[in-house]
Amino acid sequence: MAASTAIAGPRWSLTPPAASKRCHISAKTQFFSLCSSSTKALHLSSLTGSWLHSLPLLHARRHRCGAATGAKMSLEAGIGVMGTKLGMMSYFEPEGTVVPVTVVGFREGNIVTQVKTAATDGYEAVQLGYRRVRDRKLTKPELGHLNKVGTIPMRHLKEFRLQSVEGFEPGQRLVFEEIFKEGDLVDVSGVTIGKGFQGGIKRHNFRRGPMSHGSKSHRALGSIGAGTTPGRVYKGKKMPGRMGGTKMKIRKLKIVKIDNDLRVVMIKGALPGKPGNLLRITPAKIVGKNIPKN
């Protein structure tokens, strides 16, 4: 195909490199907005021009840089466990102080299902399984992964990335009271309660407008940005939207009580989610003490 200024199809054309800079940019914008991902490579290979030949290289370079600077999984301060949130209550300490606590129970599980090493997987981590379920609740790949270790069918599998995995072996059962003790600080993560689509007042604690008869802005959001400049709404603007149902970690919570008979642990404060929610409990990260400063 010759280096022409038009391509058959919709009413748009490519401007040659000799045209003005404004037309040059608009042509490229139209080209990428109207071409699908499957036909983009065909058009690029058939067209000529210095800027068209350089676009695939810039596109690949941008993706390589993004992959190289991607977020890395952070290390845990130590091995943790998984539990089930049971609810909240008041706990009376021996001196009479009332402490609000969340009760966390433990079902069958917290069994090591896989030990990952730098030689085999490129990093050090321990995978745990939690909460026994029936076989038909799992897929065949999941059952095969658990049968390889010889453990019971479990619904949840979580990884704990550690600095060293020495002392862990597949099939090993972890007990909470052997890892933590009363008074320890822990980090607890889970999925918060979903509240659906909410307005700015409930979602971001905005103030409401006057409630008088003449006011036309009682619970409305109000102005959301400038007009001519920049002529758009900035990303990250606090606006109405889906609230809750996201992963949250609450750090440095104190273990108040461990009851071995009831197989529950009481943690001071509120934890994410509603009763029955899955929780991930790990030792609290304290820089310079249990994790390095770098």
Coordinates of C-alpha atoms in Angstrom, one line a residue:
M1 CA 0.0 0.0 0.0
A2 CA 1.4 3.4 -0.9
A3 CA 2.0 6.2 1.5
S4 CA -1.2 8.0 0.7
T5 CA -3.1 10.5 2.8
A6 CA -6.3 8.6 3.2
I7 CA -7.4 5.1 4.1
A8 CA -10.7 3.5 2.9
G9 CA -13.3 3.3 5.6
P10 CA -14.8 6.0 7.9
R11 CA -14.4 9.7 7.2
W12 CA -10.9 10.2 8.5
S13 CA -7.5 10.5 7.0
L14 CA -3.8 10.4 8.1
T15 CA -1.8 13.6 7.6
P16 CA 1.7 13.1 6.2
P17 CA 4.7 14.2 8.4
A18 CA 5.0 17.4 6.4
A19 CA 1.7 18.8 7.7
S20 CA 1.3 21.0 10.8
K21 CA 2.0 19.7 14.3
R22 CA -1.7 20.1 15.3
C23 CA -3.0 18.1 12.4
H24 CA -0.2 15.6 13.0
I25 CA -1.3 14.9 16.6
S26 CA -5.0 14.8 15.7
A27 CA -4.4 12.3 13.0
K28 CA -2.6 10.0 15.3
T29 CA -5.4 10.4 17.9
Q30 CA -8.0 9.5 15.4
F31 CA -6.0 6.6 14.1
F32 CA -5.7 4.9 17.5
S33 CA -9.2 5.7 18.6
L34 CA -10.8 4.2 15.6
C35 CA -8.6 1.2 15.0
S36 CA -9.2 -1.9 17.0
S37 CA -6.4 -3.7 18.8
S38 CA -6.5 -6.6 16.2
T39 CA -6.2 -4.4 13.2
K40 CA -3.8 -1.8 14.6
A41 CA -0.7 -3.9 13.9
L42 CA -1.9 -4.4 10.3
H43 CA -2.3 -0.7 9.7
L44 CA 1.1 0.0 11.3
S45 CA 2.9 -2.5 9.1
S46 CA 1.3 -1.2 5.9
L47 CA 1.7 2.5 6.5
T48 CA 5.0 4.4 6.0
G49 CA 6.4 7.3 7.8
S50 CA 8.9 7.9 10.6
W51 CA 6.4 8.5 13.4
L52 CA 4.4 5.4 12.5
H53 CA 7.5 3.2 12.6
S54 CA 8.5 4.5 16.0
L55 CA 5.1 4.1 17.7
P56 CA 5.4 0.3 18.3
L57 CA 8.8 0.7 19.9
L58 CA 7.6 3.4 22.2
H59 CA 4.6 1.3 23.1
A60 CA 6.7 -1.7 24.0
R61 CA 9.2 0.4 25.9
R62 CA 6.5 1.9 28.0
H63 CA 5.2 -1.6 28.9
R64 CA 8.7 -2.8 29.7
C65 CA 9.3 0.1 32.1
G66 CA 5.9 -0.4 33.7
A67 CA 6.7 -4.1 34.4
A68 CA 10.1 -3.2 35.8
T69 CA 8.7 -0.6 38.2
G70 CA 5.7 -2.6 39.3
A71 CA 4.7 -2.9 42.9
K72 CA 6.4 -5.7 44.8
M73 CA 4.8 -7.8 47.5
S74 CA 6.0 -6.7 50.9
L75 CA 7.5 -9.1 53.4
E76 CA 5.6 -10.2 56.5
A77 CA 7.1 -9.8 60.0
G78 CA 6.5 -13.5 60.6
I79 CA 4.1 -16.3 59.8
G80 CA 0.5 -15.7 60.5
V81 CA -2.8 -17.5 60.5
M82 CA -6.4 -17.2 59.2
G83 CA -9.5 -17.0 61.3
T84 CA -13.2 -16.3 61.3
K85 CA -14.7 -13.1 62.7
L86 CA -17.4 -14.1 65.3
G87 CA -18.5 -10.7 66.6
M88 CA -17.7 -8.0 69.2
M89 CA -18.2 -7.9 72.9
S90 CA -16.9 -6.2 76.1
Y91 CA -14.0 -7.8 78.0
F92 CA -13.4 -6.9 81.6
E93 CA -9.8 -6.9 82.6
P94 CA -8.8 -8.0 86.2
E95 CA -8.5 -4.4 87.4
G96 CA -12.0 -3.7 86.1
T97 CA -11.2 -1.9 82.8
V98 CA -13.8 -2.5 80.1
V99 CA -12.1 -3.2 76.7
P100 CA -14.1 -3.5 73.4
V101 CA -12.8 -6.6 71.7
T102 CA -13.5 -8.6 68.5
V103 CA -13.8 -12.4 69.0
V104 CA -12.0 -14.4 66.3
G105 CA -12.6 -18.2 66.1
F106 CA -10.7 -20.9 64.2
R107 CA -12.1 -23.7 62.1
E108 CA -10.2 -26.6 60.6
G109 CA -7.2 -25.6 58.7
N110 CA -4.1 -23.3 59.0
I111 CA -2.2 -26.2 57.4
V112 CA 0.9 -25.6 55.3
T113 CA 0.0 -26.6 51.7
Q114 CA 3.1 -25.3 49.9
V115 CA 6.6 -24.0 50.8
K116 CA 8.0 -21.7 48.1
T117 CA 11.8 -21.1 47.9
A118 CA 14.0 -18.8 45.9
A119 CA 15.4 -21.8 44.0
T120 CA 12.0 -23.1 42.8
D121 CA 9.7 -20.0 42.7
G122 CA 12.0 -17.0 42.9
Y123 CA 10.9 -15.9 46.4
E124 CA 10.4 -17.2 49.9
A125 CA 6.8 -17.8 51.0
V126 CA 4.6 -20.2 52.9
Q127 CA 1.1 -21.0 51.6
L128 CA -1.6 -21.9 54.2
G129 CA -5.0 -23.5 53.8
Y130 CA -8.0 -22.8 55.9
R131 CA -11.7 -23.8 56.5
R132 CA -12.6 -27.4 55.5
V133 CA -15.2 -27.8 52.8
R134 CA -16.7 -30.7 50.8
D135 CA -14.8 -32.0 47.8
R136 CA -17.4 -30.9 45.4
K137 CA -16.9 -27.3 46.5
L138 CA -13.5 -27.2 44.9
T139 CA -12.2 -27.6 41.4
K140 CA -10.1 -30.5 40.2
P141 CA -6.9 -28.4 40.1
E142 CA -7.5 -27.2 43.6
L143 CA -8.1 -30.8 44.8
G144 CA -5.0 -32.0 43.0
H145 CA -2.9 -29.3 44.7
L146 CA -4.2 -30.3 48.1
N147 CA -4.0 -34.0 47.5
K148 CA -0.3 -33.6 46.5
V149 CA 0.3 -32.6 50.2
G150 CA -2.2 -35.1 51.6
T151 CA -4.3 -32.5 53.4
I152 CA -8.1 -32.0 53.8
P153 CA -10.1 -30.0 51.2
M154 CA -9.9 -26.3 52.3
R155 CA -11.6 -23.3 50.8
H156 CA -9.1 -20.5 51.4
L157 CA -5.4 -20.5 50.4
K158 CA -3.2 -17.6 51.5
E159 CA 0.5 -16.8 51.1
F160 CA 2.8 -15.4 53.7
R161 CA 5.9 -14.0 52.2
L162 CA 8.8 -14.4 54.7
Q163 CA 12.5 -13.7 54.9
S164 CA 13.2 -17.3 55.5
V165 CA 11.0 -20.5 55.3
E166 CA 13.2 -22.7 57.4
G167 CA 11.3 -25.0 59.7
F168 CA 8.2 -25.2 57.6
E169 CA 7.2 -28.3 55.7
P170 CA 4.0 -29.2 53.7
G171 CA 1.3 -30.7 55.9
Q172 CA 2.4 -28.9 59.1
R173 CA -0.4 -27.6 61.2
L174 CA -0.1 -24.1 62.8
V175 CA -1.6 -23.4 66.2
F176 CA -2.4 -19.8 67.1
E177 CA -1.2 -20.0 70.7
E178 CA 2.2 -21.3 69.6
I179 CA 2.7 -18.3 67.4
F180 CA 1.2 -15.5 69.4
K181 CA 0.7 -14.8 73.1
E182 CA -1.4 -12.3 75.0
G183 CA -0.2 -8.7 74.7
D184 CA 1.3 -9.1 71.3
L185 CA 0.5 -6.6 68.5
V186 CA -0.9 -8.0 65.3
D187 CA -2.0 -6.7 61.8
V188 CA -5.4 -7.9 60.8
S189 CA -6.7 -7.6 57.2
G190 CA -10.0 -8.5 55.7
V191 CA -12.8 -7.3 53.4
T192 CA -14.9 -4.5 54.7
I193 CA -18.7 -4.6 54.8
G194 CA -20.2 -3.5 51.4
K195 CA -22.6 -0.6 51.7
G196 CA -23.5 -0.2 48.0
F197 CA -23.7 3.1 46.2
Q198 CA -23.6 6.0 48.6
G199 CA -23.5 9.8 48.4
G200 CA -20.7 12.1 49.4
I201 CA -22.1 12.7 52.9
K202 CA -22.0 9.1 54.0
R203 CA -19.0 8.1 51.9
H204 CA -16.7 11.0 52.6
N205 CA -18.3 12.7 55.6
F206 CA -19.2 15.9 53.6
R207 CA -21.3 18.6 55.3
R208 CA -24.9 19.0 54.1
G209 CA -26.3 22.3 52.8
P210 CA -28.9 24.5 54.4
M211 CA -32.2 22.6 55.0
S212 CA -34.3 25.8 54.6
H213 CA -37.0 25.9 51.9
G214 CA -35.1 28.2 49.6
S215 CA -32.0 26.0 49.5
K216 CA -31.7 23.8 46.5
S217 CA -28.6 21.9 47.8
H218 CA -29.4 19.9 50.8
R219 CA -27.2 16.8 50.3
A220 CA -25.9 17.6 46.9
L221 CA -22.2 17.3 46.2
G222 CA -21.7 20.9 45.0
S223 CA -18.9 22.2 42.7
I224 CA -16.6 19.5 41.5
G225 CA -14.0 21.5 39.6
A226 CA -13.1 24.5 37.6
G227 CA -14.7 25.4 34.2
T228 CA -12.6 26.4 31.3
T229 CA -9.3 25.5 32.9
P230 CA -8.7 22.5 33.1
G231 CA -12.1 21.8 31.7
R232 CA -12.4 18.4 33.4
V233 CA -12.6 16.8 36.8
Y234 CA -9.4 15.8 38.4
K235 CA -8.8 12.1 39.1
G236 CA -9.3 11.0 42.7
K237 CA -12.1 13.6 43.3
K238 CA -14.2 12.6 46.3
M239 CA -17.6 11.8 44.8
P240 CA -20.6 9.5 45.3
G241 CA -19.8 5.9 44.4
R242 CA -19.5 2.3 45.6
M243 CA -18.7 2.2 49.3
G244 CA -17.1 -0.7 51.2
G245 CA -16.4 -4.2 50.0
T246 CA -12.7 -3.5 49.8
K247 CA -9.6 -5.1 51.4
M248 CA -8.4 -3.2 54.5
K249 CA -5.6 -3.8 57.0
I250 CA -5.8 -2.5 60.6
R251 CA -2.3 -2.4 62.1
K252 CA -0.9 -2.8 65.6
L253 CA -3.9 -4.3 67.4
K254 CA -3.4 -5.8 70.8
I255 CA -4.3 -9.4 71.7
V256 CA -6.2 -9.2 74.9
K257 CA -7.2 -12.8 75.6
I258 CA -6.5 -16.3 74.2
D259 CA -9.0 -19.0 75.2
N260 CA -7.7 -22.4 74.3
D261 CA -10.8 -24.2 75.5
L262 CA -13.2 -22.2 73.2
R263 CA -10.5 -21.9 70.5
V264 CA -11.1 -18.2 70.2
V265 CA -8.9 -15.1 70.5
M266 CA -10.0 -11.6 71.6
I267 CA -8.4 -8.7 69.8
K268 CA -8.8 -5.1 71.0
G269 CA -10.9 -2.9 68.7
A270 CA -12.9 -3.4 65.6
L271 CA -11.9 -5.7 62.7
P272 CA -12.9 -5.5 59.0
G273 CA -16.1 -7.3 57.8
K274 CA -19.2 -8.7 59.4
P275 CA -19.4 -11.9 61.5
G276 CA -18.3 -14.9 59.4
N277 CA -15.8 -12.9 57.5
L278 CA -12.3 -14.3 56.8
L279 CA -9.5 -12.5 58.6
R280 CA -5.7 -12.7 58.0
I281 CA -3.7 -12.2 61.2
T282 CA 0.0 -11.5 61.1
P283 CA 2.6 -10.1 63.5
A284 CA 2.6 -6.3 63.5
K285 CA 5.4 -4.8 61.4
I286 CA 7.7 -2.7 63.5
V287 CA 10.5 -1.1 61.4
G288 CA 13.9 -1.8 62.8
K289 CA 12.6 -4.5 65.2
N290 CA 11.1 -7.4 63.2
I291 CA 11.6 -6.0 59.6
P292 CA 14.6 -4.2 58.2
K293 CA 14.6 -0.5 57.7
N294 CA 15.3 -0.8 54.0

